[in-house]
Amino acid sequence: MTQRLTPSLYATASLTTAVMRLGGQYRRDRIAAADMISIDDASKLTGTDRVTINIWIKRGRVIGVTNLRRGFRLPQWQFEPLILPLIEPIAKSLGTNDGWQLLGFLETASSSLNGLTPRAAIEHGVSRERILAVATAEAH
């Protein structure tokens, strides 16, 4: 009698470790990217103070990703007039204020947007309603 092996539904410990290592490298690279700014830079850009920027991050009004050392880094492009008004509604549609989740949503290509990232779709004039519908669907 031949024993039939069934593939496991779970990743091995070594595969999980490799994925975690790649995720950590991605975060380090993304934080160091040229489009990421500090809270001080964001406060100058918006004409507000550091406290206000921190409150906005906590409320999901702007995207702040945790810096591996301390504090937050923010993608500068989110302060563009087409994008900034959509950050908070997107956060509500996704059901999260987590900066990494918001950034991931906005920078990941979506088949629902013909392969565009939500950020690019916004920049190309896709309606607010369509972007929020995609975010809502992503949350479920």
mmCIF file of C-alpha atoms in Angstrom:
data_model
loop_
_atom_site.group_PDB
_atom_site.id
_atom_site.type_symbol
_atom_site.label_atom_id
_atom_site.label_comp_id
_atom_site.label_asym_id
_atom_site.label_seq_id
_atom_site.Cartn_x
_atom_site.Cartn_y
_atom_site.Cartn_z
ATOM 1 C CA MET A 1 0.000 0.000 0.000
ATOM 2 C CA THR A 2 1.365 3.401 -1.001
ATOM 3 C CA GLN A 3 1.047 6.242 1.457
ATOM 4 C CA ARG A 4 -0.209 9.415 -0.131
ATOM 5 C CA LEU A 5 1.267 12.686 1.188
ATOM 6 C CA THR A 6 -1.072 15.613 1.529
ATOM 7 C CA PRO A 7 0.514 19.034 1.205
ATOM 8 C CA SER A 8 0.384 21.049 4.393
ATOM 9 C CA LEU A 9 -1.899 24.080 4.542
ATOM 10 C CA TYR A 10 0.640 25.828 6.770
ATOM 11 C CA ALA A 11 3.971 27.438 5.983
ATOM 12 C CA THR A 12 7.084 25.912 7.472
ATOM 13 C CA ALA A 13 8.949 27.745 10.214
ATOM 14 C CA SER A 14 11.820 28.531 7.833
ATOM 15 C CA LEU A 15 9.443 29.958 5.206
ATOM 16 C CA THR A 16 7.687 32.058 7.848
ATOM 17 C CA THR A 17 11.044 33.391 9.047
ATOM 18 C CA ALA A 18 12.062 34.280 5.488
ATOM 19 C CA VAL A 19 8.789 36.114 4.859
ATOM 20 C CA MET A 20 9.135 38.044 8.125
ATOM 21 C CA ARG A 21 12.698 39.017 7.223
ATOM 22 C CA LEU A 22 11.567 40.266 3.805
ATOM 23 C CA GLY A 23 8.738 42.242 5.410
ATOM 24 C CA GLY A 24 11.158 43.895 7.807
ATOM 25 C CA GLN A 25 13.478 44.805 4.933
ATOM 26 C CA TYR A 26 10.563 46.226 2.956
ATOM 27 C CA ARG A 27 9.605 48.437 5.905
ATOM 28 C CA ARG A 28 13.169 49.662 6.382
ATOM 29 C CA ASP A 29 13.453 50.451 2.666
ATOM 30 C CA ARG A 30 10.052 52.170 2.561
ATOM 31 C CA ILE A 31 10.844 54.321 5.602
ATOM 32 C CA ALA A 32 14.142 55.363 3.972
ATOM 33 C CA ALA A 33 12.490 56.214 0.620
ATOM 34 C CA ALA A 34 12.892 59.746 -0.706
ATOM 35 C CA ASP A 35 9.150 60.503 -0.467
ATOM 36 C CA MET A 36 8.984 59.891 3.299
ATOM 37 C CA ILE A 37 9.129 62.919 5.579
ATOM 38 C CA SER A 38 9.344 63.509 9.318
ATOM 39 C CA ILE A 39 6.608 64.890 11.542
ATOM 40 C CA ASP A 40 8.560 68.170 11.654
ATOM 41 C CA ASP A 41 8.558 68.324 7.838
ATOM 42 C CA ALA A 42 4.833 67.502 7.743
ATOM 43 C CA SER A 43 4.042 70.221 10.266
ATOM 44 C CA LYS A 44 5.945 72.780 8.166
ATOM 45 C CA LEU A 45 4.227 71.573 5.001
ATOM 46 C CA THR A 46 0.754 71.861 6.529
ATOM 47 C CA GLY A 47 1.332 74.924 8.695
ATOM 48 C CA THR A 48 0.435 73.000 11.858
ATOM 49 C CA ASP A 49 2.418 71.769 14.833
ATOM 50 C CA ARG A 50 3.817 68.349 15.755
ATOM 51 C CA VAL A 51 0.994 67.683 18.209
ATOM 52 C CA THR A 52 -1.625 68.218 15.505
ATOM 53 C CA ILE A 53 0.188 65.893 13.087
ATOM 54 C CA ASN A 54 0.333 63.197 15.797
ATOM 55 C CA ILE A 55 -3.405 63.614 16.450
ATOM 56 C CA TRP A 56 -4.105 63.367 12.714
ATOM 57 C CA ILE A 57 -2.077 60.138 12.528
ATOM 58 C CA LYS A 58 -3.994 58.602 15.442
ATOM 59 C CA ARG A 59 -7.335 59.563 13.865
ATOM 60 C CA GLY A 60 -6.395 58.258 10.409
ATOM 61 C CA ARG A 61 -6.538 61.722 8.883
ATOM 62 C CA VAL A 62 -2.981 61.290 7.596
ATOM 63 C CA ILE A 63 -0.742 58.274 7.102
ATOM 64 C CA GLY A 64 2.090 57.888 9.580
ATOM 65 C CA VAL A 65 4.118 54.689 9.592
ATOM 66 C CA THR A 66 6.040 53.721 12.664
ATOM 67 C CA ASN A 67 9.716 54.391 12.303
ATOM 68 C CA LEU A 68 11.886 51.529 13.458
ATOM 69 C CA ARG A 69 13.860 53.852 15.694
ATOM 70 C CA ARG A 70 11.100 56.088 17.021
ATOM 71 C CA GLY A 71 8.278 58.289 15.903
ATOM 72 C CA PHE A 72 6.660 58.287 12.496
ATOM 73 C CA ARG A 73 7.510 58.855 8.858
ATOM 74 C CA LEU A 74 4.861 60.141 6.489
ATOM 75 C CA PRO A 75 4.567 59.834 2.705
ATOM 76 C CA GLN A 76 4.802 63.389 1.406
ATOM 77 C CA TRP A 77 2.498 62.701 -1.566
ATOM 78 C CA GLN A 78 -0.500 62.291 0.758
ATOM 79 C CA PHE A 79 -0.551 66.067 1.283
ATOM 80 C CA GLU A 80 -1.468 66.662 -2.372
ATOM 81 C CA PRO A 81 -4.899 68.340 -2.715
ATOM 82 C CA LEU A 82 -6.459 65.359 -4.529
ATOM 83 C CA ILE A 83 -5.284 62.805 -1.974
ATOM 84 C CA LEU A 84 -5.409 64.438 1.467
ATOM 85 C CA PRO A 85 -9.220 64.738 1.666
ATOM 86 C CA LEU A 86 -9.538 60.994 0.943
ATOM 87 C CA ILE A 87 -7.137 59.629 3.578
ATOM 88 C CA GLU A 88 -9.589 59.726 6.497
ATOM 89 C CA PRO A 89 -12.562 58.314 4.527
ATOM 90 C CA ILE A 90 -10.297 55.530 3.207
ATOM 91 C CA ALA A 91 -9.187 54.755 6.781
ATOM 92 C CA LYS A 92 -12.839 54.535 7.842
ATOM 93 C CA SER A 93 -13.726 52.338 4.856
ATOM 94 C CA LEU A 94 -10.810 50.009 5.616
ATOM 95 C CA GLY A 95 -11.662 50.032 9.315
ATOM 96 C CA THR A 96 -8.143 50.962 10.397
ATOM 97 C CA ASN A 97 -5.924 53.909 11.242
ATOM 98 C CA ASP A 98 -2.780 51.773 10.952
ATOM 99 C CA GLY A 99 -0.338 53.637 8.727
ATOM 100 C CA TRP A 100 1.198 50.511 7.209
ATOM 101 C CA GLN A 101 -2.235 49.180 6.220
ATOM 102 C CA LEU A 102 -3.277 52.527 4.744
ATOM 103 C CA LEU A 103 -0.001 52.866 2.850
ATOM 104 C CA GLY A 104 -0.231 49.279 1.650
ATOM 105 C CA PHE A 105 -3.751 49.836 0.355
ATOM 106 C CA LEU A 106 -2.861 53.040 -1.489
ATOM 107 C CA GLU A 107 0.341 51.635 -3.021
ATOM 108 C CA THR A 108 -0.870 48.167 -4.080
ATOM 109 C CA ALA A 109 -2.225 47.622 -7.578
ATOM 110 C CA SER A 110 -5.878 46.621 -7.651
ATOM 111 C CA SER A 111 -7.665 44.623 -10.315
ATOM 112 C CA SER A 112 -10.780 46.594 -9.304
ATOM 113 C CA LEU A 113 -9.010 49.716 -10.556
ATOM 114 C CA ASN A 114 -7.736 48.179 -13.815
ATOM 115 C CA GLY A 115 -4.350 47.426 -12.279
ATOM 116 C CA LEU A 116 -3.762 50.913 -10.915
ATOM 117 C CA THR A 117 -2.879 51.543 -7.311
ATOM 118 C CA PRO A 118 -5.595 53.496 -5.476
ATOM 119 C CA ARG A 119 -3.134 56.403 -5.226
ATOM 120 C CA ALA A 120 -2.589 56.431 -9.003
ATOM 121 C CA ALA A 121 -6.332 56.017 -9.590
ATOM 122 C CA ILE A 122 -7.021 59.106 -7.457
ATOM 123 C CA GLU A 123 -4.366 61.030 -9.387
ATOM 124 C CA HIS A 124 -6.022 59.905 -12.653
ATOM 125 C CA GLY A 125 -9.408 61.222 -11.568
ATOM 126 C CA VAL A 126 -11.172 58.040 -10.460
ATOM 127 C CA SER A 127 -14.125 59.081 -8.337
ATOM 128 C CA ARG A 128 -14.049 59.242 -4.563
ATOM 129 C CA GLU A 129 -16.990 56.840 -4.463
ATOM 130 C CA ARG A 130 -15.119 54.222 -6.518
ATOM 131 C CA ILE A 131 -11.984 54.455 -4.334
ATOM 132 C CA LEU A 132 -14.046 54.121 -1.148
ATOM 133 C CA ALA A 133 -15.969 51.160 -2.599
ATOM 134 C CA VAL A 134 -12.659 49.405 -3.322
ATOM 135 C CA ALA A 135 -11.459 50.170 0.226
ATOM 136 C CA THR A 136 -14.692 48.837 1.698
ATOM 137 C CA ALA A 137 -14.422 45.648 -0.358
ATOM 138 C CA GLU A 138 -10.787 45.267 0.713
ATOM 139 C CA ALA A 139 -11.834 45.456 4.354
ATOM 140 C CA HIS A 140 -14.213 42.496 4.032
#
